[in-house]
PDB file of C-alpha atoms in Angstrom:
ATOM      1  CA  UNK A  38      74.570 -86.469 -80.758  1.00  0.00           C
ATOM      2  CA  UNK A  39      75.098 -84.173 -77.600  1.00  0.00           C
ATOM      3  CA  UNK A  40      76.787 -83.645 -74.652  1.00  0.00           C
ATOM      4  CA  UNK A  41      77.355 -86.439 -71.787  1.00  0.00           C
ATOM      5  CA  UNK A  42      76.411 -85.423 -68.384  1.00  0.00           C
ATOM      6  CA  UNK A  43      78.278 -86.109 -65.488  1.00  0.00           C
ATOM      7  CA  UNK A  44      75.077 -86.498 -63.861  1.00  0.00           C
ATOM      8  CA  UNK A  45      71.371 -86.122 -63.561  1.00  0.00           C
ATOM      9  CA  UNK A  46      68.947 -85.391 -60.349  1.00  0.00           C
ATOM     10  CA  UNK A  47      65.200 -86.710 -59.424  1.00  0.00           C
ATOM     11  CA  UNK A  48      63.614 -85.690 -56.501  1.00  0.00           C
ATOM     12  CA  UNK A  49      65.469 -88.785 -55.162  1.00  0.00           C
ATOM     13  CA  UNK A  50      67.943 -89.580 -57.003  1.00  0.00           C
ATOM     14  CA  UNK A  51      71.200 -88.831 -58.309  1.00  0.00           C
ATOM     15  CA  UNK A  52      71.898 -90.907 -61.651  1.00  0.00           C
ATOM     16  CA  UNK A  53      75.880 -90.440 -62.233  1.00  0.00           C
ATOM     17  CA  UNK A  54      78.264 -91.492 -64.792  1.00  0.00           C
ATOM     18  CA  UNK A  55      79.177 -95.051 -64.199  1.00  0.00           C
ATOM     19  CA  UNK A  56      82.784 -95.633 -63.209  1.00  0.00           C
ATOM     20  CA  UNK A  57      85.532 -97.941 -61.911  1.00  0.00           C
ATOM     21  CA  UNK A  58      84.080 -97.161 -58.575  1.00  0.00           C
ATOM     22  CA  UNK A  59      81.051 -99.057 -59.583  1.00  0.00           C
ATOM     23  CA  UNK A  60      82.259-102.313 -59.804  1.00  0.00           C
ATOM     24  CA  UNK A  61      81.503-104.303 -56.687  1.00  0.00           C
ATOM     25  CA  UNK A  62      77.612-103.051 -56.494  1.00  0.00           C
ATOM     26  CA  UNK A  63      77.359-103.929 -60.349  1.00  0.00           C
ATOM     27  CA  UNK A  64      78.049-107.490 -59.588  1.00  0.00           C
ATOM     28  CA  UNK A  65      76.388-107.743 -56.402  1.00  0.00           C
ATOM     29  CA  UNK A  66      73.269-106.446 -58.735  1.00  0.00           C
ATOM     30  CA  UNK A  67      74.022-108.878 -61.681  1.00  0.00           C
ATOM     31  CA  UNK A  68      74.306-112.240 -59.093  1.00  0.00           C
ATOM     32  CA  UNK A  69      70.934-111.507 -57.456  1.00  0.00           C
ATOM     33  CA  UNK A  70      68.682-114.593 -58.882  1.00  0.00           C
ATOM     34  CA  UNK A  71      65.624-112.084 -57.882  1.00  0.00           C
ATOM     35  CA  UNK A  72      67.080-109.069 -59.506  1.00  0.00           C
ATOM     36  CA  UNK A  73      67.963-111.212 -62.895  1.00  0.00           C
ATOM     37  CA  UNK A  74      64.641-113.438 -62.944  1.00  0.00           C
ATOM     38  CA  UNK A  75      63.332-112.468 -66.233  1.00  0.00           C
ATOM     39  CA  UNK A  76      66.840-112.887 -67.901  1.00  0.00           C
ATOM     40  CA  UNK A  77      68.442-116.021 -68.847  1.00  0.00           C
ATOM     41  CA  UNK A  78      70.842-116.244 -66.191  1.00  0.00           C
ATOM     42  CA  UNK A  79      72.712-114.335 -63.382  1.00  0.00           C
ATOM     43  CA  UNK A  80      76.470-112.464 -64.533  1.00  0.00           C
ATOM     44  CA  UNK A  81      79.488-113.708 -63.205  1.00  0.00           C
ATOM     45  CA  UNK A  82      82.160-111.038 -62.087  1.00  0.00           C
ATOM     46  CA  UNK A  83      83.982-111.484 -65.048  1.00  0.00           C
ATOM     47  CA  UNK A  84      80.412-110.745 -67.082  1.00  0.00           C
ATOM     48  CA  UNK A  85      79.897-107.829 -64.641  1.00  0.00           C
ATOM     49  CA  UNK A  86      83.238-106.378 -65.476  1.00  0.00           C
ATOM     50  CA  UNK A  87      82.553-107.013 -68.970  1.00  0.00           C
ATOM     51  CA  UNK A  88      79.280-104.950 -68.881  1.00  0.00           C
ATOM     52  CA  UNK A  89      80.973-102.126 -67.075  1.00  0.00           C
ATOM     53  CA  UNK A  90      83.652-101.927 -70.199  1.00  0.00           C
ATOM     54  CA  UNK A  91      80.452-101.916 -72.678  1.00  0.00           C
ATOM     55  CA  UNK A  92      78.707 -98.947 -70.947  1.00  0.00           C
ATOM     56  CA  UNK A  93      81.440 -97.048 -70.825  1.00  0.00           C
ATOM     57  CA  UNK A  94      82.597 -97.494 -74.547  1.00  0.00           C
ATOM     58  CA  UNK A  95      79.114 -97.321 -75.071  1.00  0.00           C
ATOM     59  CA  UNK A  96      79.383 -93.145 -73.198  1.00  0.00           C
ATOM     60  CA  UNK A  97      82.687 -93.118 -75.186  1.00  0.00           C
ATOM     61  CA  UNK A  98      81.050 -93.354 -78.573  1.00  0.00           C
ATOM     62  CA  UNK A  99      77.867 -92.099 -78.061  1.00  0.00           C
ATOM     63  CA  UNK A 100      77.662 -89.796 -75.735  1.00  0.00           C
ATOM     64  CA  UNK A 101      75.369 -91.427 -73.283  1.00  0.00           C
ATOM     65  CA  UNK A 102      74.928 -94.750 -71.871  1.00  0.00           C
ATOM     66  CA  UNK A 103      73.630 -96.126 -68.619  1.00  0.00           C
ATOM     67  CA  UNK A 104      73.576 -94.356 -65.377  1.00  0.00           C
ATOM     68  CA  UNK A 105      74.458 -95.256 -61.898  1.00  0.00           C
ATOM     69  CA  UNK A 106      71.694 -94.446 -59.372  1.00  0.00           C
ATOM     70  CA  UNK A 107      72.176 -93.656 -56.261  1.00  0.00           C
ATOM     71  CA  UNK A 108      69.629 -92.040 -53.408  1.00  0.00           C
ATOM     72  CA  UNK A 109      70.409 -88.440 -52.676  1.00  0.00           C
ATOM     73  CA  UNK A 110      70.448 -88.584 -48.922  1.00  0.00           C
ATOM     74  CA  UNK A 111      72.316 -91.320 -48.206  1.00  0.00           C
ATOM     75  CA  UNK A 112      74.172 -91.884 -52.046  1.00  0.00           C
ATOM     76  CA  UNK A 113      73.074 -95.827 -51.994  1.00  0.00           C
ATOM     77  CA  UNK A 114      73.803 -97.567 -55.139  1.00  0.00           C
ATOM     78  CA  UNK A 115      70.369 -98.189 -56.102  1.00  0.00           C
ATOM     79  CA  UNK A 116      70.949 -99.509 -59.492  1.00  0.00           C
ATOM     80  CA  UNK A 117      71.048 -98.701 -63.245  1.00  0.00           C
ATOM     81  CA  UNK A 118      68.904 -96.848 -65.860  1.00  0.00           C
ATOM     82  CA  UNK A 119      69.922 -95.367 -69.390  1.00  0.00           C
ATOM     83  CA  UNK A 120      70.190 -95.415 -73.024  1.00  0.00           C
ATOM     84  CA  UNK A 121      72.084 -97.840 -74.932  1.00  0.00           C
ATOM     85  CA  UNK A 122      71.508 -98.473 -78.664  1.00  0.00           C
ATOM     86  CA  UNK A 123      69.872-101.979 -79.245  1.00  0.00           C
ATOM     87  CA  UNK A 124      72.383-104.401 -80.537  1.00  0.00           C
ATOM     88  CA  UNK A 125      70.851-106.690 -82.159  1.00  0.00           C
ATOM     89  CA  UNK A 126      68.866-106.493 -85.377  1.00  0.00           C
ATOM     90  CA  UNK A 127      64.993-106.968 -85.423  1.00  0.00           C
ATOM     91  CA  UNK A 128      62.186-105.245 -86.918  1.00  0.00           C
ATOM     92  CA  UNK A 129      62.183-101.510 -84.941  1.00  0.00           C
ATOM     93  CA  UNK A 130      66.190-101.129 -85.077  1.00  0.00           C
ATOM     94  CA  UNK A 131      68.273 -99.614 -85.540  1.00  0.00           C
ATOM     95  CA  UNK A 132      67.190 -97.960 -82.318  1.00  0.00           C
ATOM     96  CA  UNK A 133      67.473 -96.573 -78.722  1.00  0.00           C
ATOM     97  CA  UNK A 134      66.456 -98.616 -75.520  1.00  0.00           C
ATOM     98  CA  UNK A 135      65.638 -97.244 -72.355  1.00  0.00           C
ATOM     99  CA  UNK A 136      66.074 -99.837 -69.825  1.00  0.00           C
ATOM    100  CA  UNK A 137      66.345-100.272 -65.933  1.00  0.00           C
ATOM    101  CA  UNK A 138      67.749-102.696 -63.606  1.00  0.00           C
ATOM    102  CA  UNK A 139      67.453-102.179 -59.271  1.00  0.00           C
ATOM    103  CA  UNK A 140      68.338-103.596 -56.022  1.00  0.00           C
ATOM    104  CA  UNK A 141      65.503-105.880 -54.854  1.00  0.00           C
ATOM    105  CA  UNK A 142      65.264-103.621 -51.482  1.00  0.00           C
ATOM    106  CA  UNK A 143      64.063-100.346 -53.797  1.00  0.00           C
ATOM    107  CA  UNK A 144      61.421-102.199 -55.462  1.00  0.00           C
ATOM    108  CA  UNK A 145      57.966-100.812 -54.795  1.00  0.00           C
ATOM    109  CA  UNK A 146      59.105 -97.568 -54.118  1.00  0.00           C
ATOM    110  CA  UNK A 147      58.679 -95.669 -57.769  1.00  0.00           C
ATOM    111  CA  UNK A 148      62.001 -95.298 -58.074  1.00  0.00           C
ATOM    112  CA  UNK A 149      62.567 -96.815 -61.339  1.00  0.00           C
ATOM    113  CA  UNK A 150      59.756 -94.658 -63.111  1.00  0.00           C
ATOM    114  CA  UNK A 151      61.126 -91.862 -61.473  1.00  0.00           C
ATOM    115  CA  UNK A 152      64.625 -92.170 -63.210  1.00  0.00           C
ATOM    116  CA  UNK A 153      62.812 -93.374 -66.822  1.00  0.00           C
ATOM    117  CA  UNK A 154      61.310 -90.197 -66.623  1.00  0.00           C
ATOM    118  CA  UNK A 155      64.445 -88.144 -66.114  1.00  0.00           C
ATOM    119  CA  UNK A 156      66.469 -90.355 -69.222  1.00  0.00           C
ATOM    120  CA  UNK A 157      63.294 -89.770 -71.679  1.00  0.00           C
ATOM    121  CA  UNK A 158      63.998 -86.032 -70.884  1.00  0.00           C
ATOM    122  CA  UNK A 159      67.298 -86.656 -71.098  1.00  0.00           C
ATOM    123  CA  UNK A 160      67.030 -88.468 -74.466  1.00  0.00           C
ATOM    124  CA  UNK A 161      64.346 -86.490 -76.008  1.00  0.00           C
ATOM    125  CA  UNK A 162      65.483 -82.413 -74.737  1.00  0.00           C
ATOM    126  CA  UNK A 163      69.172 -83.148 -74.221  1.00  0.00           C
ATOM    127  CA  UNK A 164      70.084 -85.934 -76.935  1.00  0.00           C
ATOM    128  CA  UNK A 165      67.318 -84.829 -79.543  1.00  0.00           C
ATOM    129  CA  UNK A 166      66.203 -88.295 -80.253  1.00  0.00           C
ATOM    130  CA  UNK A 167      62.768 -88.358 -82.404  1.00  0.00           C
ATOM    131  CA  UNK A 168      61.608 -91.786 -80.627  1.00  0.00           C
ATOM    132  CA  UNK A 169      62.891 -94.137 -77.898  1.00  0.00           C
ATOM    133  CA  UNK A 170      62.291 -97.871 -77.419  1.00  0.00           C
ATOM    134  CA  UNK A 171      62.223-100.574 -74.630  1.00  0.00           C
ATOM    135  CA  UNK A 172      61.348-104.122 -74.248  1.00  0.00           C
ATOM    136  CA  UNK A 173      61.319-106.464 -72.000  1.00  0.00           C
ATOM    137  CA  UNK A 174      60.075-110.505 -71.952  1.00  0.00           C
ATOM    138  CA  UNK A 175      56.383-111.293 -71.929  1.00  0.00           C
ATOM    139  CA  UNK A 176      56.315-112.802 -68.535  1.00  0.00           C
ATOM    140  CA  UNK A 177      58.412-109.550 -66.697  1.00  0.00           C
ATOM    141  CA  UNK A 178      54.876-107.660 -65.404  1.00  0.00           C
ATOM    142  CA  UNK A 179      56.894-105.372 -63.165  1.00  0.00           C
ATOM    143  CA  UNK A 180      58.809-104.131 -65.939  1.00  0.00           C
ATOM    144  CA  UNK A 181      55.844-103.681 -68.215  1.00  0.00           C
ATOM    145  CA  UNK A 182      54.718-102.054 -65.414  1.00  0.00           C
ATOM    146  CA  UNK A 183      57.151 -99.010 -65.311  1.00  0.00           C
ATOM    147  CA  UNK A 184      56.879 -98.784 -68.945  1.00  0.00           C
ATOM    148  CA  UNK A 185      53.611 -97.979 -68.874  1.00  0.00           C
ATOM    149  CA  UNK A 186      54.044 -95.533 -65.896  1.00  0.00           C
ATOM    150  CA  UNK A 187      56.339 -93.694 -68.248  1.00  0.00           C
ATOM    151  CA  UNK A 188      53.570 -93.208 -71.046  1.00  0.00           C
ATOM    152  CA  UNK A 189      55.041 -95.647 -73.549  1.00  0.00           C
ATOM    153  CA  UNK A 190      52.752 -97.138 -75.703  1.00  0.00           C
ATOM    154  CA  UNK A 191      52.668-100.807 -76.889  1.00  0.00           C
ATOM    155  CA  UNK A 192      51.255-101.785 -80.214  1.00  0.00           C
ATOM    156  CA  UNK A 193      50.693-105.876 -80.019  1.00  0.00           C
ATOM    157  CA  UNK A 194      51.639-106.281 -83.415  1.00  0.00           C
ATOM    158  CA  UNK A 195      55.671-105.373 -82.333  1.00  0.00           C
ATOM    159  CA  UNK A 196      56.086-108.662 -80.240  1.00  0.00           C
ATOM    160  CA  UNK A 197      58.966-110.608 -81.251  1.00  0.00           C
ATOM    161  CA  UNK A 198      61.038-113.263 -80.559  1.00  0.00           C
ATOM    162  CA  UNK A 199      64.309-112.364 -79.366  1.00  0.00           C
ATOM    163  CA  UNK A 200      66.870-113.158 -81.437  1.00  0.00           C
ATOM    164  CA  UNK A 201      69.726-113.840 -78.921  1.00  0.00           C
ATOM    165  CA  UNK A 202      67.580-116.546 -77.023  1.00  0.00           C
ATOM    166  CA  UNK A 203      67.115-120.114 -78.317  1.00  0.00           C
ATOM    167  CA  UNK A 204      63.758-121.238 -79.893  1.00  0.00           C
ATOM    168  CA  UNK A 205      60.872-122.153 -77.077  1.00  0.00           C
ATOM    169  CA  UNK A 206      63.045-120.030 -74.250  1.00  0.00           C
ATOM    170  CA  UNK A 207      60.430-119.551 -71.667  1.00  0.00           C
ATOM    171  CA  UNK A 208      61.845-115.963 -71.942  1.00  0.00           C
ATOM    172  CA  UNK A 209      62.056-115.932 -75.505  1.00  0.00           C
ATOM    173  CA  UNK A 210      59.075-114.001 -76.680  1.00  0.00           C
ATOM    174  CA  UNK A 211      59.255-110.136 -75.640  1.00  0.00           C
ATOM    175  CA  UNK A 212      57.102-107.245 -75.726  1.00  0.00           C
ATOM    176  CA  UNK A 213      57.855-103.783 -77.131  1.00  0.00           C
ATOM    177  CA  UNK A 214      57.095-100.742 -75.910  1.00  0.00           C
ATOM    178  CA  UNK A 215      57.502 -96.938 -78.160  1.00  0.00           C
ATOM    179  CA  UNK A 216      57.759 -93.589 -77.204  1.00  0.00           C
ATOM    180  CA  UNK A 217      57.115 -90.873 -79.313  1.00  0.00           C
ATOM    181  CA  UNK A 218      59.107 -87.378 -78.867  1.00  0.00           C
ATOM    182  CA  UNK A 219      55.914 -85.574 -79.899  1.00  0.00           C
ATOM    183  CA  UNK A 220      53.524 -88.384 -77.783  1.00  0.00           C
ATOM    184  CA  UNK A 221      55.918 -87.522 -75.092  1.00  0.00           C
ATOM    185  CA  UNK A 222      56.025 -83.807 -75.009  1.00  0.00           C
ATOM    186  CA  UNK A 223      52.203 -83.676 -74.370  1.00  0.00           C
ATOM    187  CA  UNK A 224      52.648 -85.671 -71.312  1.00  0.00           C
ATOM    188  CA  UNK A 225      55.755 -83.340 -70.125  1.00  0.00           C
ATOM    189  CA  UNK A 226      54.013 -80.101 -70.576  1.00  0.00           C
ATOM    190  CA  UNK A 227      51.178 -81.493 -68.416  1.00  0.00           C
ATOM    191  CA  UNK A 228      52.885 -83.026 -66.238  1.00  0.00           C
ATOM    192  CA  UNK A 229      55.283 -82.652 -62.733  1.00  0.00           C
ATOM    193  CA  UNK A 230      58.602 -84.390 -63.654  1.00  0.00           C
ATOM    194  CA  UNK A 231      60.225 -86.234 -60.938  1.00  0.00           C
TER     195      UNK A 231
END
């Protein structure tokens, strides 16, 4: 499905291929009650470890996966942002998700729509993907947020229940967000890319 990149540069940002390397500032991330509020619960180290072993069979198989971000200037482990195919079936699947997770002290600062952009370009030029998805639950309004700073588009009709959280989970009902190749191509042309 095309080539993995070692890496990929923002105006700000350098989003690498996760490694071993990454371990400690993945579960530093994953334990942050403020960085994990809109998820069920914070990851242990062993969980941590465990996600680490996903994304990279996830790059193994796929050829992409999630990316490590760190700031150019100073190479701080800001957080994550990739692809990863949804794993879990539900009415848009199977499909790709576009997701995002950063250190509470980069919040505010655009950083997060600034790497979304560079994985849609990513996904769509590099990867060839027709469409990309993301989602996120009802209550997250930051992460809606980006989403919409990255021209998805939301169609009210695609909310669902997700199907790995138990029935009347605060978190359990989740939005979905689209984006187009051809939707997205008319923003890129017109538009200066991070």
């Amino acid at each position: 499905m095309g080539l993995l990149k070692h890496s990929l540069l923002t105006n700000r940002l350098k989003l690498a291929v996760f490694s071993q390397s990454h371990v400690s500032e993945l579960v530093r991330l994953n334990a942050d009650p403020e960085v994990m509020r809109y998820f069920p619960a914070t990851l242990n180290p062993e969980e941590s470890v465990a996600l680490l072993q996903l994304i990279t069979e996830h790059q193994r198989i796929n050829g992409y996966s999630l990316f490590a971000l760190h700031l150019k200037e100073s190479d701080a482990f800001v957080g994550w942002c990739g692809l990863m195919r949804v794993p879990f079936s539900a009415h848009f699947t199977p499909a790709v998700e576009i997701g995002w997770r950063l250190n509470k002290i980069f919040w505010g600062k655009g950083l997060a729509s600034e790497a979304a952009k560079s994985i849609l370009r990513f996904g769509f030029l590099d990867l060839g993907l027709s469409k990309i998805v993301s989602f996120t639950a009802e209550l997250n309004q930051p992460f809606i947020r980006v989403m919409q700073k990255i021209w998805m588009k939301c169609n009210p009709e695609d909310t669902f229940d997700h199907p790995k959280l138990p029935v009347n989970h605060p978190l359990q009902r989740h939005i979905l967000y689209r984006s187009q190749k051809t939707d997205w191509l008319e923003h890129y042309e017109t538009s200066e890319m991070p």
